[in-house]
Amino acid sequence: MAAGESPLEQFAIKRLVEINIGGVDASFTNSAAMMVIVVVLVTLFLTLSMRGNAMVPTRWQSIAELSYELIAKTVRDGVGLEGRKYFPFVFTLFMFILFCNLLGLIPYSFTVTSHIVVTFAFAAFIFIGVTILGLVRHGAKFFSLFLPEGVPIALAPLLVPIEIISYLSRPISLSVRLAANMMAGHTIIKVFAGFVVALGLFGIAPFVFLILLYALETMIAFLQAYVFAVLTCLYLNDSIHLHH
Amino acid sequence: MPQMEFADYAPQLIWLAITFITLYVLMSRIALPRIADVLEQRQLRLSNDLEQASALRDEATKALEAYEATMAEARSQAHAIAMETRDKIAAEAEKRRAAFDAELEAQTAKEEERIQKAIAEVESNVRDVAIATAQAAGAKLLGEDLPADALGRAVDSQMEQRA
Amino acid sequence: MTADKPPPSLEDLDERLRKARSAQEHAKPPTRSGPIGQALRLSTEMAAALVVGAVIGWNLDSWLGTKPWLLLLFLVLGLAAGLLNAYRAAKRLQDAVDNEDKSSGA
């Protein structure tokens, strides 16, 4: 790692295999490679760890079961029994984002979730899906989400635009939060890793700091994936039960 | 900033869709049902074990109660036997004591009779000796034979006065 | 008799049974994010609404030719929506904390 290299260099998309389908660029990039690795790792982790099917679980099996139960509880608490249908989606979302976040911490790897286009794709998909779900379920009554009950009608012209802006801001805050967290964390780590390399023997203090930073970033990687899952459940709940 | 390279958006979105849908299918079809199955089985097993433990505990409680009941019964039985034995021994002792008392009384009565007889004998002997002595004394001092029955009366009255 | 210690009493067994039962029923509490994370979350909520308001205002302005009044209006509305977002997020966090305290305090 050259000291002169920009810490943002790690976020650059590199085309590994140029693919073009009907004029659309579908190249296999470093980002795509990480996504494939994530799919393979998540699948291997969740199938191999459960292969023993032990009554007293091994460590890996416990982790797999814990992640299952964490998301199951999040969906149950956040959406209720009707949320069961969406559990596989929320779980896949959580695992995908979690593994993207964690694998990105490995030096010289690439963080898929540091790109706003990826996180915004997730957020927009959830936003559109949840809006359609609400409209199909409740019809015109869905719009009552924008006018809280018990509010005087005179305030409606003011409150309805505010609520609509609030509603529209969901996918933005959802996607920006994740991408910004990942980008900031990884940039800081990169900068400090550069310091450690540049200082050589005198880099022990920055090295210790780097380790602490890694611990913090690992926690944030988990927390951001979890927050994404929690908010997805929250939005699902709003559409299903029509209240904030 | 690499995040703002719009030309890179299409390949990222396409591969995101491909990989995410793949993972979703793999999760919902294979991984999640398996985990759910294992968890459900464990839950079942756990509640079974708990139920079994509960049943065994109830059994233990019952056994303890039965044991205590048996102990109480045995204790009361032992008590009854002890009481009975004590009563029997007491009765036996009482009977023996009564028999001994009766024997002792009979013996005493017999001895008393013998003593009485001896006393009477001695008394009559004393009377005879007194009469004879009086007769001898009368013969020697007065030179006359004193009538025996008069002497007898005198001796009797004297003895009555002394007695 | 080979036992060198007395067999567990029924009370002991009861206690262990009860513990096993409650352990089976109560799952672990969810993780809680730190204060920095919460502050970041709230500021993201605010900024997002402000951006949405600005984008709507800007587009309406260029469509209706009312520059810059609708942009200003929607910036204000966006600020209000941002405050609403932040308020709701904070309330959710508080509720989560309360729930956690309730379940752990029981």
Coordinates of C-alpha atoms in Angstrom, one line a residue:
Chain A
M1 CA 0.0 0.0 0.0
A2 CA 1.7 3.2 -1.2
A3 CA 1.5 6.0 1.4
G4 CA 0.7 8.5 -1.4
E5 CA -2.4 6.6 -2.5
S6 CA -5.7 8.3 -1.7
P7 CA -7.7 6.6 1.0
L8 CA -10.6 6.7 -1.3
E9 CA -8.8 4.6 -3.8
Q10 CA -10.1 1.5 -2.1
F11 CA -13.7 2.3 -3.1
A12 CA -12.9 2.4 -6.8
I13 CA -14.8 0.0 -9.1
K14 CA -12.5 -2.1 -11.2
R15 CA -13.8 -4.2 -14.1
L16 CA -12.4 -7.7 -13.9
V17 CA -14.4 -9.1 -16.9
E18 CA -16.0 -6.7 -19.4
I19 CA -19.5 -7.8 -20.2
N20 CA -22.0 -5.9 -22.3
I21 CA -25.6 -7.0 -22.8
G22 CA -27.6 -5.1 -25.3
G23 CA -25.6 -1.9 -24.7
V24 CA -25.9 -2.2 -20.9
D25 CA -22.6 -2.5 -19.0
A26 CA -22.9 -5.7 -17.0
S27 CA -19.2 -6.1 -16.3
F28 CA -18.0 -8.4 -13.6
T29 CA -16.3 -5.9 -11.2
N30 CA -14.5 -6.2 -7.9
S31 CA -17.8 -5.3 -6.3
A32 CA -19.5 -8.1 -8.1
A33 CA -16.7 -10.5 -7.0
M34 CA -17.3 -9.5 -3.4
M35 CA -21.0 -10.0 -3.7
V36 CA -20.5 -13.5 -5.1
I37 CA -18.0 -14.3 -2.3
V38 CA -20.6 -13.0 0.2
V39 CA -23.3 -15.3 -1.2
V40 CA -21.0 -18.3 -1.2
L41 CA -19.8 -17.6 2.4
V42 CA -23.2 -17.0 3.8
T43 CA -24.5 -20.1 2.2
L44 CA -21.6 -22.2 3.3
F45 CA -21.7 -20.8 6.8
L46 CA -25.4 -21.4 7.3
T47 CA -25.4 -24.9 5.8
L48 CA -22.1 -26.3 7.0
S49 CA -22.5 -25.0 10.6
M50 CA -26.0 -26.7 10.7
R51 CA -24.8 -29.9 9.2
G52 CA -24.1 -31.5 12.5
N53 CA -27.6 -30.8 13.6
A54 CA -26.4 -31.2 17.1
M55 CA -28.6 -30.9 20.2
V56 CA -25.8 -29.2 21.9
P57 CA -24.6 -26.8 19.2
T58 CA -21.0 -26.2 18.2
R59 CA -19.8 -22.6 18.2
W60 CA -20.5 -22.0 14.5
Q61 CA -23.9 -23.6 14.9
S62 CA -24.7 -21.3 17.8
I63 CA -23.7 -18.3 15.8
A64 CA -25.9 -19.4 12.9
E65 CA -28.8 -20.0 15.3
L66 CA -28.3 -16.8 17.2
S67 CA -28.4 -14.7 13.9
Y68 CA -31.6 -16.6 13.0
E69 CA -33.2 -15.9 16.3
L70 CA -32.0 -12.3 16.4
I71 CA -33.8 -11.5 13.1
A72 CA -36.8 -13.7 13.9
K73 CA -37.2 -11.8 17.2
T74 CA -36.7 -8.4 15.3
V75 CA -39.4 -9.3 12.8
R76 CA -41.8 -10.7 15.4
D77 CA -41.4 -7.6 17.7
G78 CA -41.4 -5.1 14.9
V79 CA -44.1 -6.4 12.6
G80 CA -46.0 -9.1 14.6
L81 CA -47.3 -12.4 13.3
E82 CA -48.0 -11.0 9.8
G83 CA -44.3 -10.4 9.5
R84 CA -43.5 -14.1 9.2
K85 CA -43.9 -13.9 5.4
Y86 CA -41.1 -11.3 5.2
F87 CA -38.7 -13.0 7.5
P88 CA -36.6 -14.7 4.8
F89 CA -36.3 -11.4 3.0
V90 CA -35.2 -9.5 6.2
F91 CA -32.8 -12.3 7.1
T92 CA -31.2 -12.4 3.6
L93 CA -30.9 -8.6 3.7
F94 CA -29.3 -8.7 7.1
M95 CA -26.8 -11.5 6.2
F96 CA -25.9 -9.9 2.9
I97 CA -25.2 -6.5 4.4
L98 CA -23.5 -7.9 7.5
F99 CA -21.1 -10.0 5.4
C100 CA -20.5 -7.1 2.9
N101 CA -19.6 -4.9 5.9
L102 CA -17.4 -7.4 7.6
L103 CA -15.5 -8.7 4.6
G104 CA -14.8 -5.0 3.6
L105 CA -12.8 -4.8 6.8
I106 CA -10.2 -7.2 5.4
P107 CA -7.2 -5.2 4.1
Y108 CA -7.2 -4.9 0.3
S109 CA -10.7 -6.1 -0.1
F110 CA -13.7 -4.1 -1.3
T111 CA -16.7 -2.9 0.7
V112 CA -19.8 -3.4 -1.4
T113 CA -22.0 -1.4 1.0
S114 CA -19.7 1.7 0.9
H115 CA -21.4 2.5 -2.4
I116 CA -24.5 4.6 -2.1
V117 CA -25.9 3.1 -5.3
V118 CA -25.9 -0.4 -3.7
T119 CA -27.4 0.8 -0.4
F120 CA -29.9 3.0 -2.2
A121 CA -31.0 0.1 -4.4
F122 CA -31.8 -1.8 -1.2
A123 CA -33.6 1.2 0.4
A124 CA -35.5 2.0 -2.8
F125 CA -36.6 -1.6 -3.2
I126 CA -37.8 -1.7 0.4
F127 CA -39.5 1.7 0.0
I128 CA -41.3 0.8 -3.2
G129 CA -42.2 -2.7 -1.9
V130 CA -43.6 -1.3 1.4
T131 CA -45.6 1.4 -0.4
I132 CA -47.1 -1.1 -2.8
L133 CA -47.9 -3.5 0.1
G134 CA -49.7 -0.7 2.0
L135 CA -51.7 0.4 -1.1
V136 CA -52.7 -3.2 -1.9
R137 CA -53.6 -3.9 1.7
H138 CA -55.5 -0.7 2.6
G139 CA -56.3 1.0 -0.7
A140 CA -57.0 4.8 -0.3
K141 CA -56.9 4.4 3.5
F142 CA -53.1 4.0 3.1
F143 CA -52.9 7.8 2.8
S144 CA -54.1 8.2 6.3
L145 CA -50.4 7.5 7.1
F146 CA -49.8 11.1 6.1
L147 CA -52.5 12.7 8.3
P148 CA -52.2 11.5 11.9
E149 CA -55.5 10.9 13.7
G150 CA -56.9 13.6 15.9
V151 CA -55.1 16.4 14.1
P152 CA -57.4 19.4 13.2
I153 CA -58.2 19.6 9.5
A154 CA -56.9 23.2 9.4
L155 CA -53.4 21.9 10.0
A156 CA -53.6 19.4 7.2
P157 CA -52.1 21.6 4.5
L158 CA -49.1 22.0 6.7
L159 CA -48.8 18.6 8.1
V160 CA -49.5 16.5 5.0
P161 CA -46.5 17.9 3.1
I162 CA -44.3 17.4 6.2
E163 CA -45.4 13.8 6.6
I164 CA -44.9 13.2 2.9
I165 CA -41.4 14.6 3.0
S166 CA -40.7 12.5 6.1
Y167 CA -42.0 9.4 4.3
L168 CA -39.9 10.1 1.2
S169 CA -36.8 10.8 3.2
R170 CA -36.9 7.2 4.5
P171 CA -35.0 5.5 1.7
I172 CA -32.4 8.3 1.7
S173 CA -31.7 8.2 5.4
L174 CA -31.7 4.4 5.3
S175 CA -29.2 4.2 2.4
V176 CA -27.0 7.2 3.4
R177 CA -26.6 6.0 6.9
L178 CA -25.2 2.6 5.9
A179 CA -23.0 3.9 3.0
A180 CA -21.7 6.8 5.1
N181 CA -20.9 4.6 8.0
M182 CA -19.0 2.1 5.9
M183 CA -17.2 4.7 3.9
A184 CA -16.1 6.8 6.9
G185 CA -15.0 3.8 8.9
H186 CA -13.0 2.2 6.1
T187 CA -11.4 5.5 5.2
I188 CA -10.2 6.1 8.7
I189 CA -8.9 2.6 9.0
K190 CA -7.0 3.0 5.7
V191 CA -5.5 6.3 6.8
F192 CA -4.3 4.8 10.1
A193 CA -3.0 1.7 8.5
G194 CA -1.0 4.1 6.2
F195 CA 0.4 5.8 9.4
V196 CA 1.4 2.4 10.9
V197 CA 3.3 1.4 7.7
A198 CA 4.9 4.8 7.3
L199 CA 6.1 5.0 11.0
G200 CA 7.4 1.4 10.9
L201 CA 8.9 0.6 14.3
F202 CA 7.5 3.7 15.9
G203 CA 4.1 2.7 14.8
I204 CA 3.3 0.7 17.9
A205 CA 0.9 3.3 19.4
P206 CA -0.9 3.8 16.1
F207 CA -1.0 0.0 15.7
V208 CA -2.7 -0.4 19.0
F209 CA -5.1 2.3 18.0
L210 CA -5.7 0.6 14.7
I211 CA -6.6 -2.6 16.5
L212 CA -9.1 -0.7 18.7
L213 CA -10.5 0.9 15.5
Y214 CA -10.9 -2.5 14.0
A215 CA -12.9 -3.7 17.0
L216 CA -15.1 -0.6 16.8
E217 CA -15.6 -1.0 13.1
T218 CA -16.5 -4.6 13.5
M219 CA -19.2 -3.6 15.9
I220 CA -20.4 -0.9 13.6
A221 CA -20.5 -3.3 10.7
F222 CA -22.8 -5.5 12.8
L223 CA -24.9 -2.7 14.2
Q224 CA -25.5 -1.1 10.8
A225 CA -26.7 -4.4 9.3
Y226 CA -28.9 -4.8 12.3
V227 CA -30.3 -1.2 12.1
F228 CA -31.1 -1.8 8.4
A229 CA -33.1 -4.9 9.3
V230 CA -34.8 -3.1 12.2
L231 CA -35.9 -0.2 10.0
T232 CA -37.1 -2.5 7.3
C233 CA -39.3 -4.1 9.8
L234 CA -40.5 -0.7 11.1
Y235 CA -41.5 0.3 7.5
L236 CA -43.2 -3.0 7.0
N237 CA -45.1 -2.5 10.2
D238 CA -46.2 1.0 9.1
S239 CA -47.6 -0.4 5.9
I240 CA -49.3 -3.4 7.5
H241 CA -50.8 -1.7 10.6
L242 CA -51.0 2.0 9.3
H243 CA -49.6 3.8 12.3
H244 CA -46.2 5.2 13.2
Chain B
M1 CA -15.1 10.1 -5.3
P2 CA -15.6 6.6 -6.8
Q3 CA -19.1 6.5 -5.4
M4 CA -20.1 9.2 -7.9
E5 CA -18.9 7.4 -11.0
F6 CA -22.3 7.0 -12.7
A7 CA -20.9 4.7 -15.3
D8 CA -20.2 2.1 -12.6
Y9 CA -23.8 2.0 -11.4
A10 CA -25.2 -0.4 -14.0
P11 CA -22.8 -3.3 -13.4
Q12 CA -23.1 -2.9 -9.6
L13 CA -26.9 -2.9 -9.7
I14 CA -27.1 -5.9 -12.1
W15 CA -24.7 -8.0 -10.0
L16 CA -26.4 -6.9 -6.8
A17 CA -29.7 -8.1 -8.2
I18 CA -28.2 -11.4 -9.4
T19 CA -26.4 -12.2 -6.1
F20 CA -29.1 -11.0 -3.8
I21 CA -31.8 -13.0 -5.5
T22 CA -29.5 -16.0 -5.5
L23 CA -28.9 -15.6 -1.8
Y24 CA -32.6 -15.1 -1.1
V25 CA -33.5 -18.3 -2.9
L26 CA -30.7 -20.2 -1.1
M27 CA -31.8 -18.9 2.3
S28 CA -35.6 -19.3 1.9
R29 CA -35.3 -22.7 0.3
I30 CA -32.4 -24.4 2.1
A31 CA -30.7 -22.7 5.0
L32 CA -33.7 -21.2 6.9
P33 CA -35.9 -24.3 6.9
R34 CA -33.0 -26.3 8.2
I35 CA -32.2 -23.9 11.0
A36 CA -35.9 -23.6 11.9
D37 CA -36.2 -27.4 11.9
V38 CA -33.2 -27.8 14.3
L39 CA -34.5 -25.1 16.6
E40 CA -38.0 -26.6 16.6
Q41 CA -36.6 -30.0 17.4
R42 CA -34.5 -28.7 20.2
Q43 CA -37.4 -26.7 21.6
L44 CA -39.5 -29.9 21.5
R45 CA -36.8 -31.9 23.1
L46 CA -36.3 -29.3 25.8
S47 CA -39.9 -29.1 26.7
N48 CA -40.1 -32.9 26.6
D49 CA -37.1 -33.1 29.0
L50 CA -38.6 -30.5 31.2
E51 CA -41.9 -32.3 31.3
Q52 CA -40.1 -35.5 32.1
A53 CA -38.2 -33.9 34.9
S54 CA -41.5 -32.5 36.2
A55 CA -43.1 -35.9 36.1
L56 CA -40.1 -37.5 37.8
R57 CA -40.2 -34.8 40.4
D58 CA -43.9 -35.5 41.1
E59 CA -43.1 -39.2 41.3
A60 CA -40.4 -38.4 43.9
T61 CA -42.8 -36.3 45.9
K62 CA -45.3 -39.1 45.9
A63 CA -42.6 -41.6 46.9
L64 CA -41.6 -39.3 49.7
E65 CA -45.2 -39.0 50.8
A66 CA -45.7 -42.8 50.7
Y67 CA -42.5 -43.3 52.7
E68 CA -43.6 -40.8 55.3
A69 CA -47.0 -42.5 55.6
T70 CA -45.4 -45.9 56.0
M71 CA -43.1 -44.5 58.6
A72 CA -45.9 -42.9 60.5
E73 CA -47.9 -46.1 60.4
A74 CA -44.9 -48.2 61.6
R75 CA -44.3 -45.7 64.4
S76 CA -47.9 -45.9 65.6
Q77 CA -47.8 -49.7 65.3
A78 CA -44.6 -49.8 67.3
H79 CA -46.2 -47.5 69.9
A80 CA -49.2 -49.8 70.1
I81 CA -47.1 -52.9 70.6
A82 CA -45.0 -51.2 73.2
M83 CA -48.1 -50.1 75.1
E84 CA -49.5 -53.6 74.9
T85 CA -46.3 -55.2 76.1
R86 CA -46.1 -52.8 79.0
D87 CA -49.7 -53.5 80.0
K88 CA -49.0 -57.2 79.9
I89 CA -45.9 -57.0 81.9
A90 CA -47.6 -54.8 84.4
A91 CA -50.5 -57.2 84.7
E92 CA -48.1 -60.1 85.1
A93 CA -46.3 -58.3 87.9
E94 CA -49.5 -57.4 89.6
K95 CA -50.6 -61.1 89.5
R96 CA -47.3 -62.3 90.9
R97 CA -47.4 -59.6 93.6
A98 CA -50.9 -60.6 94.6
A99 CA -50.0 -64.3 94.8
F100 CA -46.9 -63.5 96.8
D101 CA -49.1 -61.3 99.1
A102 CA -51.6 -64.1 99.6
E103 CA -48.9 -66.6 100.4
L104 CA -47.2 -64.2 102.8
E105 CA -50.5 -63.6 104.5
A106 CA -51.2 -67.3 104.8
Q107 CA -47.8 -67.9 106.2
T108 CA -48.2 -65.0 108.6
A109 CA -51.6 -66.3 109.8
K110 CA -50.1 -69.8 110.3
E111 CA -47.2 -68.4 112.3
E112 CA -49.5 -66.2 114.3
E113 CA -51.6 -69.2 115.1
R114 CA -48.5 -71.1 116.2
I115 CA -47.4 -68.3 118.4
Q116 CA -50.9 -67.9 119.8
K117 CA -50.9 -71.6 120.5
A118 CA -47.5 -71.4 122.1
I119 CA -48.5 -68.4 124.2
A120 CA -51.7 -70.3 125.3
E121 CA -49.6 -73.3 126.1
V122 CA -47.2 -71.2 128.1
E123 CA -50.0 -69.5 129.9
S124 CA -51.6 -72.7 130.8
N125 CA -48.3 -74.0 131.9
V126 CA -47.7 -70.9 134.0
R127 CA -51.2 -71.4 135.6
D128 CA -50.5 -75.0 136.4
V129 CA -47.1 -74.1 137.8
A130 CA -48.6 -71.3 139.9
I131 CA -51.4 -73.6 141.2
A132 CA -48.9 -76.3 141.9
T133 CA -46.5 -73.8 143.6
A134 CA -49.4 -72.4 145.6
Q135 CA -50.5 -75.8 146.7
A136 CA -47.0 -76.7 147.7
A137 CA -46.5 -73.4 149.5
G138 CA -49.9 -73.9 151.3
A139 CA -49.0 -77.4 152.3
K140 CA -45.7 -76.3 153.6
L141 CA -46.8 -73.1 155.3
L142 CA -50.3 -74.0 156.4
G143 CA -50.0 -77.7 156.4
E144 CA -53.2 -78.1 154.6
D145 CA -54.3 -78.9 151.2
L146 CA -55.7 -75.9 149.5
P147 CA -58.5 -76.8 147.0
A148 CA -57.2 -76.7 143.5
D149 CA -60.2 -75.0 141.9
A150 CA -60.1 -72.1 144.5
L151 CA -56.4 -71.6 143.8
G152 CA -57.1 -71.8 140.1
R153 CA -59.7 -68.9 140.4
A154 CA -57.2 -66.9 142.4
V155 CA -54.4 -67.4 139.9
D156 CA -56.8 -66.5 137.1
S157 CA -57.8 -63.2 138.7
Q158 CA -54.2 -62.4 139.5
M159 CA -53.2 -63.0 135.9
E160 CA -56.1 -61.0 134.6
Q161 CA -55.0 -58.1 136.9
R162 CA -51.4 -58.3 135.6
A163 CA -52.3 -58.7 132.0
Chain C
M1 CA -24.8 -46.8 49.1
T2 CA -22.1 -45.4 46.9
A3 CA -23.1 -41.7 47.0
D4 CA -20.7 -39.7 48.9
K5 CA -22.8 -36.6 48.9
P6 CA -26.5 -36.4 49.8
P7 CA -28.9 -36.5 46.9
P8 CA -30.4 -33.1 45.8
S9 CA -33.4 -32.2 47.8
L10 CA -36.8 -31.7 46.1
E11 CA -36.5 -27.9 46.7
D12 CA -33.2 -27.9 44.9
L13 CA -34.8 -29.8 42.0
D14 CA -37.7 -27.4 41.9
E15 CA -35.4 -24.5 41.7
R16 CA -33.4 -26.0 38.9
L17 CA -36.6 -26.9 37.0
R18 CA -37.9 -23.3 37.4
K19 CA -34.6 -21.9 36.1
A20 CA -34.6 -24.2 33.1
R21 CA -38.2 -23.2 32.3
S22 CA -37.5 -19.5 32.5
A23 CA -34.3 -19.8 30.5
Q24 CA -36.3 -21.5 27.8
E25 CA -38.9 -18.8 27.7
H26 CA -36.8 -15.7 27.8
A27 CA -34.5 -15.0 24.9
K28 CA -31.5 -12.7 25.2
P29 CA -32.2 -8.9 25.1
P30 CA -31.4 -7.1 21.8
T31 CA -28.2 -5.2 21.5
R32 CA -28.2 -1.4 22.1
S33 CA -26.2 1.0 20.0
G34 CA -23.9 3.6 21.7
P35 CA -24.6 7.3 22.1
I36 CA -22.5 8.3 19.1
G37 CA -24.4 5.9 16.9
Q38 CA -27.7 7.2 18.1
A39 CA -26.6 10.8 17.5
L40 CA -25.4 9.9 14.0
R41 CA -28.7 8.2 13.3
L42 CA -30.7 11.3 14.4
S43 CA -28.6 13.6 12.3
T44 CA -29.0 11.4 9.2
E45 CA -32.8 11.4 9.7
M46 CA -32.7 15.2 9.8
A47 CA -30.4 15.7 6.8
A48 CA -32.4 13.2 4.7
A49 CA -35.6 15.1 5.1
L50 CA -33.9 18.4 4.4
V51 CA -32.5 17.0 1.2
V52 CA -35.9 15.6 0.1
G53 CA -37.5 19.0 0.8
A54 CA -34.8 20.8 -1.2
V55 CA -35.2 18.4 -4.2
I56 CA -38.9 18.8 -4.2
G57 CA -38.7 22.6 -3.9
W58 CA -36.1 22.9 -6.6
N59 CA -38.0 20.7 -9.1
L60 CA -41.3 22.5 -8.4
D61 CA -39.6 25.8 -8.9
S62 CA -38.1 24.9 -12.2
W63 CA -41.4 23.4 -13.3
L64 CA -43.6 26.3 -12.3
G65 CA -41.0 29.0 -12.7
T66 CA -41.3 30.3 -9.1
K67 CA -37.6 30.4 -8.2
P68 CA -36.7 30.5 -5.4
W69 CA -39.8 30.6 -3.3
L70 CA -40.9 27.0 -3.4
L71 CA -37.4 25.9 -2.7
L72 CA -37.4 28.0 0.5
L73 CA -40.8 26.8 1.5
F74 CA -39.9 23.2 1.0
L75 CA -36.6 23.7 2.9
V76 CA -38.6 24.8 5.8
L77 CA -41.1 21.9 5.5
G78 CA -38.1 19.6 5.1
L79 CA -36.6 21.0 8.3
A80 CA -39.9 20.3 10.0
A81 CA -40.0 16.8 8.6
G82 CA -36.4 16.2 9.7
L83 CA -37.3 17.3 13.2
L84 CA -40.3 14.9 13.1
N85 CA -38.0 12.1 11.9
A86 CA -35.5 12.8 14.6
Y87 CA -38.2 13.0 17.2
R88 CA -39.7 9.6 16.1
A89 CA -36.3 7.9 16.0
A90 CA -35.5 9.2 19.5
K91 CA -38.8 8.0 20.8
R92 CA -38.2 4.6 19.3
L93 CA -34.8 4.4 20.9
Q94 CA -36.3 5.5 24.2
D95 CA -39.1 2.9 23.9
A96 CA -36.6 0.2 23.1
V97 CA -34.5 1.2 26.2
D98 CA -37.7 1.3 28.4
N99 CA -38.7 -2.2 27.1
E100 CA -35.3 -3.5 27.7
D101 CA -35.2 -2.1 31.2
K102 CA -38.6 -3.5 31.9
S103 CA -37.8 -7.0 30.7
S104 CA -34.4 -7.1 32.5
G105 CA -35.7 -5.5 35.7
A106 CA -38.4 -8.2 36.0

